[in-house]
Short mmCIF file of C-alpha atoms and ligand atoms in Angstrom, two decimals:
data_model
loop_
_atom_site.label_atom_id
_atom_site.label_comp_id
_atom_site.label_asym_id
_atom_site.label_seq_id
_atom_site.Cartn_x
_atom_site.Cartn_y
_atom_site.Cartn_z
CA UNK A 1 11.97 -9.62 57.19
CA UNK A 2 13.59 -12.87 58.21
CA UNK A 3 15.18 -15.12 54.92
CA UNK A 4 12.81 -17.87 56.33
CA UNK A 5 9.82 -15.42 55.54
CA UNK A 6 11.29 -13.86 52.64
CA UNK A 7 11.16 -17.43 51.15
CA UNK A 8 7.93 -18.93 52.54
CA UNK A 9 6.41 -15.42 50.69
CA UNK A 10 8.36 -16.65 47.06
CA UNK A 11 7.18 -20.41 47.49
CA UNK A 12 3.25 -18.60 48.16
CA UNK A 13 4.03 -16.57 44.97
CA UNK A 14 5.19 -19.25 42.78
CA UNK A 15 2.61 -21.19 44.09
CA UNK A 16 -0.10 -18.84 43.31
CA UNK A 17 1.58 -18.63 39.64
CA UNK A 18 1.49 -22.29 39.12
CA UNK A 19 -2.09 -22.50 40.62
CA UNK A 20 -3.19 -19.91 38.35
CA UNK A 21 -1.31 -21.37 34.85
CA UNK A 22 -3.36 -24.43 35.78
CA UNK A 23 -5.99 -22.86 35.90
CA UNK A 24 -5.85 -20.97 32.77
CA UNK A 25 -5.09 -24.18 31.02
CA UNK A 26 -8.38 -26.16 32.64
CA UNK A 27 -10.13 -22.86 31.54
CA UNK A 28 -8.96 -22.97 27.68
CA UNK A 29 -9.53 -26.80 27.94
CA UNK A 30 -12.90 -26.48 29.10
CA UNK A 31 -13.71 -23.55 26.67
CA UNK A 32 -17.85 -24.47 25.90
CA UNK A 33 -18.06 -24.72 22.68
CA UNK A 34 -21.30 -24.89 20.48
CA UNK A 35 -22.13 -25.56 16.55
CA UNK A 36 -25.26 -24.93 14.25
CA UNK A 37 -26.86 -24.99 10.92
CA UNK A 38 -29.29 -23.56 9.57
CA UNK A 39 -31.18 -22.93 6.17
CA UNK A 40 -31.41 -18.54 5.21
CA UNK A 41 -30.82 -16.63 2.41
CA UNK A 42 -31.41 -19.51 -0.08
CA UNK A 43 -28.24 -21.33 1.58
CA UNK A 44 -26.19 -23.11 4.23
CA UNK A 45 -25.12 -21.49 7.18
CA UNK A 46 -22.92 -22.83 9.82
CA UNK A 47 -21.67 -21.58 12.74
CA UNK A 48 -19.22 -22.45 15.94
CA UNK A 49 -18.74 -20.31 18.59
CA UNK A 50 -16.39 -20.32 21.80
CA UNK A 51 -17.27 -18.93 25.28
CA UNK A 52 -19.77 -19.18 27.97
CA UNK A 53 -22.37 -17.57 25.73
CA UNK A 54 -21.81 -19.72 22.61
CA UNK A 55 -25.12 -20.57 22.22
CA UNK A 56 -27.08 -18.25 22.88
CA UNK A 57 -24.80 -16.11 20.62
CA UNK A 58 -25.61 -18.60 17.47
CA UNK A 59 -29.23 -18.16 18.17
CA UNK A 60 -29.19 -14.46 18.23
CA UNK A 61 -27.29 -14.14 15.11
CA UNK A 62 -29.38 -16.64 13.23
CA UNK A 63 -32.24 -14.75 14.43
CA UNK A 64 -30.76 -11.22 12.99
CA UNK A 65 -29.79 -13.42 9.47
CA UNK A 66 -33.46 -14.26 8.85
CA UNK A 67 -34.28 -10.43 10.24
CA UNK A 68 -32.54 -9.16 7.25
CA UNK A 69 -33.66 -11.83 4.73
CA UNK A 70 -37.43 -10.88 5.72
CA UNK A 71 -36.13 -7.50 4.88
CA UNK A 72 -34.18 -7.54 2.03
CA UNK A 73 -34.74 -10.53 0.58
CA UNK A 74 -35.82 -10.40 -3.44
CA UNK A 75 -38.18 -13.14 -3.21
CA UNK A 76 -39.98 -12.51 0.01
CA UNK A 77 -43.69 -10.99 -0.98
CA UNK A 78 -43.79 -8.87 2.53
CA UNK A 79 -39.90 -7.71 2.03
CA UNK A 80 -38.98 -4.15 1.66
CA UNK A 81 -37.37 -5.03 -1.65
CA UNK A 82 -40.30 -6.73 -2.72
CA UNK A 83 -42.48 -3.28 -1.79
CA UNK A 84 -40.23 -1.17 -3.28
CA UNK A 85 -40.18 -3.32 -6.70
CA UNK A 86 -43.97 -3.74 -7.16
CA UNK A 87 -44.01 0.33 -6.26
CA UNK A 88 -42.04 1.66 -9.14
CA UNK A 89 -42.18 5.63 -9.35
CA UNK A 90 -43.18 5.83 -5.30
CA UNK A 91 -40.78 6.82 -2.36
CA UNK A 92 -40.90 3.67 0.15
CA UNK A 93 -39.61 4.31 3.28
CA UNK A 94 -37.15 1.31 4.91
CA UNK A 95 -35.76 0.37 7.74
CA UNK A 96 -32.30 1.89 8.31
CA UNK A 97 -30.12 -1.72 7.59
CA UNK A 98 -32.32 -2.12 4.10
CA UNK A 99 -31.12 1.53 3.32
CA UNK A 100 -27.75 1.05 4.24
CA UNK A 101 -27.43 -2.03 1.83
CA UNK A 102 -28.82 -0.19 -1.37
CA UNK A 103 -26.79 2.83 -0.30
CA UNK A 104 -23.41 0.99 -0.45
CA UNK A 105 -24.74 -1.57 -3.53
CA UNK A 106 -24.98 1.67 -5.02
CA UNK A 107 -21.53 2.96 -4.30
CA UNK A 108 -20.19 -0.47 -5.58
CA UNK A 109 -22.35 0.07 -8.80
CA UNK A 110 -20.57 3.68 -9.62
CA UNK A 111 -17.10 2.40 -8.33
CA UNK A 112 -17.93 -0.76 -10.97
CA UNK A 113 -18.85 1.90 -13.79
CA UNK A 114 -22.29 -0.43 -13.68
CA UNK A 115 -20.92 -3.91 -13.41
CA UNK A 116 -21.77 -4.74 -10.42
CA UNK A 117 -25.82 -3.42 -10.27
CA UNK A 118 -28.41 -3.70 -8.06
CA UNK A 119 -30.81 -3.18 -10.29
CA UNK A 120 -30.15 -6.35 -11.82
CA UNK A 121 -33.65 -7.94 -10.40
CA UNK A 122 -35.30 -8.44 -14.02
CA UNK A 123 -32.23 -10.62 -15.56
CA UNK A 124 -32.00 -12.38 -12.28
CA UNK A 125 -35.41 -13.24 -12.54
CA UNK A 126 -35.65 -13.84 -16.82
CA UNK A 127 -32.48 -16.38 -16.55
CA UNK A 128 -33.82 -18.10 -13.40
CA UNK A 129 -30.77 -19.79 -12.66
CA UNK A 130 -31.30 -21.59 -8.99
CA UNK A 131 -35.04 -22.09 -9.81
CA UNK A 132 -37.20 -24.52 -11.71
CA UNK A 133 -37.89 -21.87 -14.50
CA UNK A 134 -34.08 -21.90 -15.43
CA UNK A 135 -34.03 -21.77 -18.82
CA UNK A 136 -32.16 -19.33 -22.02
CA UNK A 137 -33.84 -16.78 -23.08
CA UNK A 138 -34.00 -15.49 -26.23
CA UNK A 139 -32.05 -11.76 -27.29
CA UNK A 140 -35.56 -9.87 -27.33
CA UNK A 141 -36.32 -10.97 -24.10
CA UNK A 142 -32.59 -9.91 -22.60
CA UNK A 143 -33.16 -6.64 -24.63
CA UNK A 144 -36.39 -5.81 -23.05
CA UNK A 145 -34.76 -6.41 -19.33
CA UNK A 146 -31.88 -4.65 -20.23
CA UNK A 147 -33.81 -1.81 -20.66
CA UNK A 148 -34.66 -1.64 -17.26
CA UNK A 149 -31.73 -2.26 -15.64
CA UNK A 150 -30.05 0.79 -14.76
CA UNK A 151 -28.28 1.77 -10.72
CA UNK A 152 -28.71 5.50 -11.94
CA UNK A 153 -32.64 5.06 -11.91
CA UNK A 154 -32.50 4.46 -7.89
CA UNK A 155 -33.11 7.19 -6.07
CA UNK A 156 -32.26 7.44 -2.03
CA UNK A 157 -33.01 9.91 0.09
CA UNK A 158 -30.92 10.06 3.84
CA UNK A 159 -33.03 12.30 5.67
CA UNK A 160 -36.41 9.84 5.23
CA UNK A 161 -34.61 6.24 4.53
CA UNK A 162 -36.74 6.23 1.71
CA UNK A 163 -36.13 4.90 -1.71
CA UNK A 164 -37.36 4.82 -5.17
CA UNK A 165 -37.22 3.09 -8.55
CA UNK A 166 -38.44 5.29 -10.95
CA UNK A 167 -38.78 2.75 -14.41
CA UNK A 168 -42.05 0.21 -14.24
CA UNK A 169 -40.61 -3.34 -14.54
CA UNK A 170 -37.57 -2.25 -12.48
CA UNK A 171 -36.54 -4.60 -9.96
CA UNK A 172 -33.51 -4.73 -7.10
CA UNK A 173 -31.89 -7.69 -6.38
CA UNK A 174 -29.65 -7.22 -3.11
CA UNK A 175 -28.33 -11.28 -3.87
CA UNK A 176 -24.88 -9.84 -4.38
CA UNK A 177 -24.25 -8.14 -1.12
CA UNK A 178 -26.77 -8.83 1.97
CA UNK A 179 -24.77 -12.20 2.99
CA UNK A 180 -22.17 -10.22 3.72
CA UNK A 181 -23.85 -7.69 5.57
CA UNK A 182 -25.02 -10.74 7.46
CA UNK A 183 -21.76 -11.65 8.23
CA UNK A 184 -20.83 -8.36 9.59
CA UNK A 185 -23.89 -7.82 12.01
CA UNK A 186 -22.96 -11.92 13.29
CA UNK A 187 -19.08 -10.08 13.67
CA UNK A 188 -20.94 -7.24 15.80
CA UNK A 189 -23.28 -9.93 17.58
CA UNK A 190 -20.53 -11.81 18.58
CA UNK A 191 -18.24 -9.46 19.91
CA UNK A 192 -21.02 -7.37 22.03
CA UNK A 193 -21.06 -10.92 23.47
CA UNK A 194 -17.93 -10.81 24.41
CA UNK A 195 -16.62 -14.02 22.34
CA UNK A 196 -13.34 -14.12 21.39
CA UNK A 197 -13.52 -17.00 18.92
CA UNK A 198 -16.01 -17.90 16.33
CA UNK A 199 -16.71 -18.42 12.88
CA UNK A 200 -19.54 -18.27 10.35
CA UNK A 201 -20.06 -19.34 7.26
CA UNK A 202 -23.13 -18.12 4.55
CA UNK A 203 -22.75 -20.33 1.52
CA UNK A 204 -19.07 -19.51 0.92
CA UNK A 205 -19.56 -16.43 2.40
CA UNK A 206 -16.81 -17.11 5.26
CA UNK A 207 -16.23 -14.99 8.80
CA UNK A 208 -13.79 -15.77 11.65
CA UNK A 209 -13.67 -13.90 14.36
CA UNK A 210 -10.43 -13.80 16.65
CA UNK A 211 -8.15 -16.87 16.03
CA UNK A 212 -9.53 -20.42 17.44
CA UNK A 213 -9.30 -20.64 21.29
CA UNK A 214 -6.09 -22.45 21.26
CA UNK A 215 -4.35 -18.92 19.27
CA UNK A 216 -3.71 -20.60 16.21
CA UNK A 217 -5.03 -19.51 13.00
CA UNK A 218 -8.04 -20.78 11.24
CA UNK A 219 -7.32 -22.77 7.83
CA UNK A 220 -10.17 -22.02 5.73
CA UNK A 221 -10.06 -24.40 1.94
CA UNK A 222 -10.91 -22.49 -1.56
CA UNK A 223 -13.43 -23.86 -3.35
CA UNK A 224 -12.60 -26.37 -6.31
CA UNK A 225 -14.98 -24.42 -8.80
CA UNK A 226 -15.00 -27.69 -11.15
CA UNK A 227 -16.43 -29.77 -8.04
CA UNK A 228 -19.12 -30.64 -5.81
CA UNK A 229 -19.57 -28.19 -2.91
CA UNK A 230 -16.21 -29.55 0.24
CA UNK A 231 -13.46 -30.13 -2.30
CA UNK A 232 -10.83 -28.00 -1.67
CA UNK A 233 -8.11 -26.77 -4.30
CA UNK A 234 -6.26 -24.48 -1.70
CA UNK A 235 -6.39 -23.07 1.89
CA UNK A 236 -4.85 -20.19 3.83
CA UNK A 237 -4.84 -19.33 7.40
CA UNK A 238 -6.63 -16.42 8.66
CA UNK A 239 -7.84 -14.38 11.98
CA UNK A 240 -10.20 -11.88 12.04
CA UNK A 241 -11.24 -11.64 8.57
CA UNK A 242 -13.78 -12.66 6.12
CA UNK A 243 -13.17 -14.53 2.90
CA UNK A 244 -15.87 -14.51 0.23
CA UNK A 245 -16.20 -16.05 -2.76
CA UNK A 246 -18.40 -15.53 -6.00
CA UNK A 247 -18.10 -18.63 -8.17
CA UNK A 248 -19.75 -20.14 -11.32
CA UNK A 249 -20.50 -23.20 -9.55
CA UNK A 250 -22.67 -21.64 -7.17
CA UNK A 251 -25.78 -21.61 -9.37
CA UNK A 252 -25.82 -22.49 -12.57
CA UNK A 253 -27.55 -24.77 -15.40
CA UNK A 254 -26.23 -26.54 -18.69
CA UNK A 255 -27.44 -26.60 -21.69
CA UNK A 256 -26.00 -27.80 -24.63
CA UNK A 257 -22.59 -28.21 -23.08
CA UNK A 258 -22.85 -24.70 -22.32
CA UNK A 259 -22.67 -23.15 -18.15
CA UNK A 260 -25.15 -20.59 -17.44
CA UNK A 261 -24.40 -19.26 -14.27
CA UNK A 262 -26.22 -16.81 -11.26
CA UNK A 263 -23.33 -13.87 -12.28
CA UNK A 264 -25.11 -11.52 -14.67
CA UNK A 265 -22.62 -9.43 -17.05
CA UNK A 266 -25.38 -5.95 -16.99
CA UNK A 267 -23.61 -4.75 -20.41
CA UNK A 268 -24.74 -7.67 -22.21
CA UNK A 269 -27.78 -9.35 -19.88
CA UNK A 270 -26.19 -12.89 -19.91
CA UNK A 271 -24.14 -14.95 -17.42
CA UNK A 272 -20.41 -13.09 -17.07
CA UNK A 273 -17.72 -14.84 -19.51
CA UNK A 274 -15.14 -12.35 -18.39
CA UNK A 275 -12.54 -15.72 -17.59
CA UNK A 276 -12.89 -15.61 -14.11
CA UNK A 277 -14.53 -19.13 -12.93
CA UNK A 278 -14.04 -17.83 -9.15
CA UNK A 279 -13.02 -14.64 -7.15
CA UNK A 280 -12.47 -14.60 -3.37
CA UNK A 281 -12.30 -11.44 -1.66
CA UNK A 282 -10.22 -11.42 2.02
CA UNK A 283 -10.26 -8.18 3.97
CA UNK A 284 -12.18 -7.31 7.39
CA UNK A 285 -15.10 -6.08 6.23
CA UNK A 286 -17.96 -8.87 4.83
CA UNK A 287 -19.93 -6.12 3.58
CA UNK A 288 -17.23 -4.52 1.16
CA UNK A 289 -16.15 -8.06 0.21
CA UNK A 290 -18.99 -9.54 -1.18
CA UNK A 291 -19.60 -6.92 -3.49
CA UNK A 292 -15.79 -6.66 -4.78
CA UNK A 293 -16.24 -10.67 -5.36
CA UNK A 294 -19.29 -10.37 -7.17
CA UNK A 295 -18.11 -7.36 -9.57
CA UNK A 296 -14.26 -8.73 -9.49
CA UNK A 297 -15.94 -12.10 -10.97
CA UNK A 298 -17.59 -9.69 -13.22
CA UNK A 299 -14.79 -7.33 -14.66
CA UNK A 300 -12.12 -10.35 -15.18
CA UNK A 301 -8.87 -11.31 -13.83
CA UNK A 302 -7.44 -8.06 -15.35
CA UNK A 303 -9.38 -4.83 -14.19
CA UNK A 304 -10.81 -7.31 -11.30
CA UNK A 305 -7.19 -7.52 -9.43
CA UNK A 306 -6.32 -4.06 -11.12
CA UNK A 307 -9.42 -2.68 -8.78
CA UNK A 308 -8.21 -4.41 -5.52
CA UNK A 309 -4.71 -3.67 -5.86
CA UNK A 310 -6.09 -0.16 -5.46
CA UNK A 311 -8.08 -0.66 -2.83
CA UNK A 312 -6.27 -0.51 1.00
CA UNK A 313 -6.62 -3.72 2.75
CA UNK A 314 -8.49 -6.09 0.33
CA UNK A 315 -6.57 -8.99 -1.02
CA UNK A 316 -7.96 -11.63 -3.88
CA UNK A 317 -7.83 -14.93 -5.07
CA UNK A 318 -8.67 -15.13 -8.48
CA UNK A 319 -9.05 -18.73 -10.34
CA UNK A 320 -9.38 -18.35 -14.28
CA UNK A 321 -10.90 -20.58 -16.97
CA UNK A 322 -7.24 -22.27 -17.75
CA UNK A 323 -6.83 -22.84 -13.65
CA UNK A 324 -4.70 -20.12 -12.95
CA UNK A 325 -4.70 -18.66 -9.28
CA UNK A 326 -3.82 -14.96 -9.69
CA UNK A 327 -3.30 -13.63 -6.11
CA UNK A 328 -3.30 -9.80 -4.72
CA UNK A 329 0.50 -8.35 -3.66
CA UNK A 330 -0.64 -9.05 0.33
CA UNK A 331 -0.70 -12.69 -0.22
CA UNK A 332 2.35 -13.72 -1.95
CA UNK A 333 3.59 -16.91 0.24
CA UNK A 334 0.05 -17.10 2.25
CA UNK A 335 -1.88 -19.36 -0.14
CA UNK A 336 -1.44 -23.06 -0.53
CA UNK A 337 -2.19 -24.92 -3.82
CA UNK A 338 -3.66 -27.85 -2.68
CA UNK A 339 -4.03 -29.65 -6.37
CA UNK A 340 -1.50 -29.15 -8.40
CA UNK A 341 -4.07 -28.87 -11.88
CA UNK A 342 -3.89 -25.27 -10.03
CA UNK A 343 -0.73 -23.34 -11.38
CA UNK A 344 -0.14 -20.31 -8.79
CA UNK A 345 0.72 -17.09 -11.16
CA UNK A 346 1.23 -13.95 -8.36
CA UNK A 347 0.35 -10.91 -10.17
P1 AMP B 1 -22.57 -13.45 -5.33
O1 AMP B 1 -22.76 -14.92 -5.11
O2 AMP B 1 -22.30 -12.67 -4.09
O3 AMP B 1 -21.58 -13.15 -6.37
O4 AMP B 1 -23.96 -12.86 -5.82
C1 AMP B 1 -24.65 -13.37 -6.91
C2 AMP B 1 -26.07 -12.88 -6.85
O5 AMP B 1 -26.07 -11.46 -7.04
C3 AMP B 1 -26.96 -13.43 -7.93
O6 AMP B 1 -27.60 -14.61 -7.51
C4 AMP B 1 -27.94 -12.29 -8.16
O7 AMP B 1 -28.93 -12.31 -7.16
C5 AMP B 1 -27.08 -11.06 -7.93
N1 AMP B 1 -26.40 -10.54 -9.14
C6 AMP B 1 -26.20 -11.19 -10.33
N2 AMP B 1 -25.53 -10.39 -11.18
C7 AMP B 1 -25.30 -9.23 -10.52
C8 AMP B 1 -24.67 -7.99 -10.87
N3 AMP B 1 -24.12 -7.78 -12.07
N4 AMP B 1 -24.63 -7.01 -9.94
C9 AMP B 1 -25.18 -7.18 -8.72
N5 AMP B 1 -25.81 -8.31 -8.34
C10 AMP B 1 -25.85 -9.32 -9.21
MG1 MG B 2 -21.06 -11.05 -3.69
#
């Protein structure tokens, strides 16, 4: 080959390379992007999405959210929850997600020694908290739904998907885990979808998938638990993971000076005082992590980090009564104190 061709070949080449660099920019530039919200599960959801299918990807995963709410949903007359509570003593057979969720609620309530209890329907219900009929109620009516709360009392069986309560006045409440389930199954949605960049949030009940289209990593705020819903006392930057948070400002009443929140301690049948005013749970799994906030917010700062430091992959962000931020061993240098009434204590 003459040098004359050798080098008319490298100028096509280079060409070609610079044609195609352009082009990859123009593509990430013009990256469709869509956003949504939407009203399920007795909260906010919002969602953004990256990719050709963005869209139609938000509509198919708000469409599964409310597919599991008219499942699973506690106050839903036609729900399989709501069949399976007005059916005490009967075998109900469920779909295979509502199974799943009571199946893994349950492992949460033996790994919680009963903390963290999905049988907690008739406390949820008594206290009120989130509804008009809020209100205290008095120790013989805690006693009297304490005596029907019990996780042992469930009964699943595989082979049929069927499941059973086997006290009258028994009633599950799946509040404490089926947002995150809903976060996975948007995960799944989105990826069979082949989107690369996305995030969803249920409430507080955050997702990202991938980084955002330009590869950096998604800052996501932690809640200021003495403020409205937005206000931020810290943030970290994530990809791929899900962040969820039980707080006490979530739902809650005062009376008397006193905060009644949605967190039910099942040992004593009132709202958990166990010092935690907030627990965030990062890890990849949505599923796993709303439970371990819920009963991390439940067992305390103590037993609460004691239990993730033992579990792989899950990191926390606890925030105590005194505004401490106790963080796991994995995030040591990752989280930012925004407002400095926040002291940072790593654990
Ligand atoms: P979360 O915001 O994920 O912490 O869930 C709180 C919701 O879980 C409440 O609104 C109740 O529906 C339910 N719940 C309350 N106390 C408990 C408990 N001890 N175990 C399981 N679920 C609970
Ligand atoms: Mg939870």
């Amino acid at each position: 080959m003459k040098l004359s061709q050798k080098k008319s070949i490298i100028t096509a080449i280079i060409f070609i390379l610079i044609l195609s660099v352009i082009q990859g920019c123009q593509d990430k530039e013009e990256l469709p992007e869509a956003t949504a919200t939407t009203f399920a599960m007795d909260t906010i959801i919002q969602m953004k999405a990256y990719g050709v299918k963005a869209q139609e990807v938000i509509d198919a995963s708000f469409g599964r959210i409310r597919d599991i709410e008219n499942r699973m949903s506690a106050h839903i007359k036609s729900s399989q929850i709501e069949i399976i509570n007005s059916n005490p003593g009967q075998e109900i057979k469920v779909d295979k997600d509502t199974f799943l969720v009571i199946k893994k609620a349950l492992e949460y309530a033996k790994l919680t020694e009963g903390k963290f209890d999905p049988s907690i329907g008739p406390l949820v219900q008594l206290w009120g908290i989130g509804t008009e009929k809020a209100r205290v109620p008095d120790d013989k009516e805690i006693k009297d739904a304490l005596s029907v709360v019990n996780y042992r009392w469930i009964e699943l069986n595989e082979e049929n998907t069927t499941v059973k309560i086997t006290k009258k006045g028994m009633r599950l409440d799946l509040g404490a885990i089926v947002k995150g389930y809903a976060a996975d199954e948007v995960r799944r949605i989105v990826l069979e979808n082949k989107i690369k960049s996305a995030y969803v949030n249920l409430g507080g009940n955050v997702m990202v998938i991938g980084s955002k289209p330009d590869g950096s990593l998604w800052n996501i705020g932690i809640q200021d638990p003495r403020l409205e819903r937005g206000s931020v006392m810290a943030s970290i930057r994530l990809e791929d993971k899900t962040i969820v948070t039980s707080g006490n400002y979530e739902r809650y009443f005062i009376e008397d000076g006193i905060l009644y929140h949605h967190i039910i301690d099942p040992i004593t049948g009132k709202p958990a005082r166990s010092g935690v005013i907030s627990a965030s749970i990062i890890t990849q799994n949505s599923f796993d992590a709303d439970a371990l906030s819920t009963s991390v917010f439940i067992l305390g700062p103590e037993k609460g980090m004691e239990l993730v430091e033992k579990l792989p992959h899950i990191e926390a962000i606890i925030i105590t009564d005194d505004l401490k931020v106790i963080i796991s061993s994995g995030l040591i240098g990752k989280v930012k104190i925004l407002d400095p009434d926040f002291k940072l204590r790593s654990e």
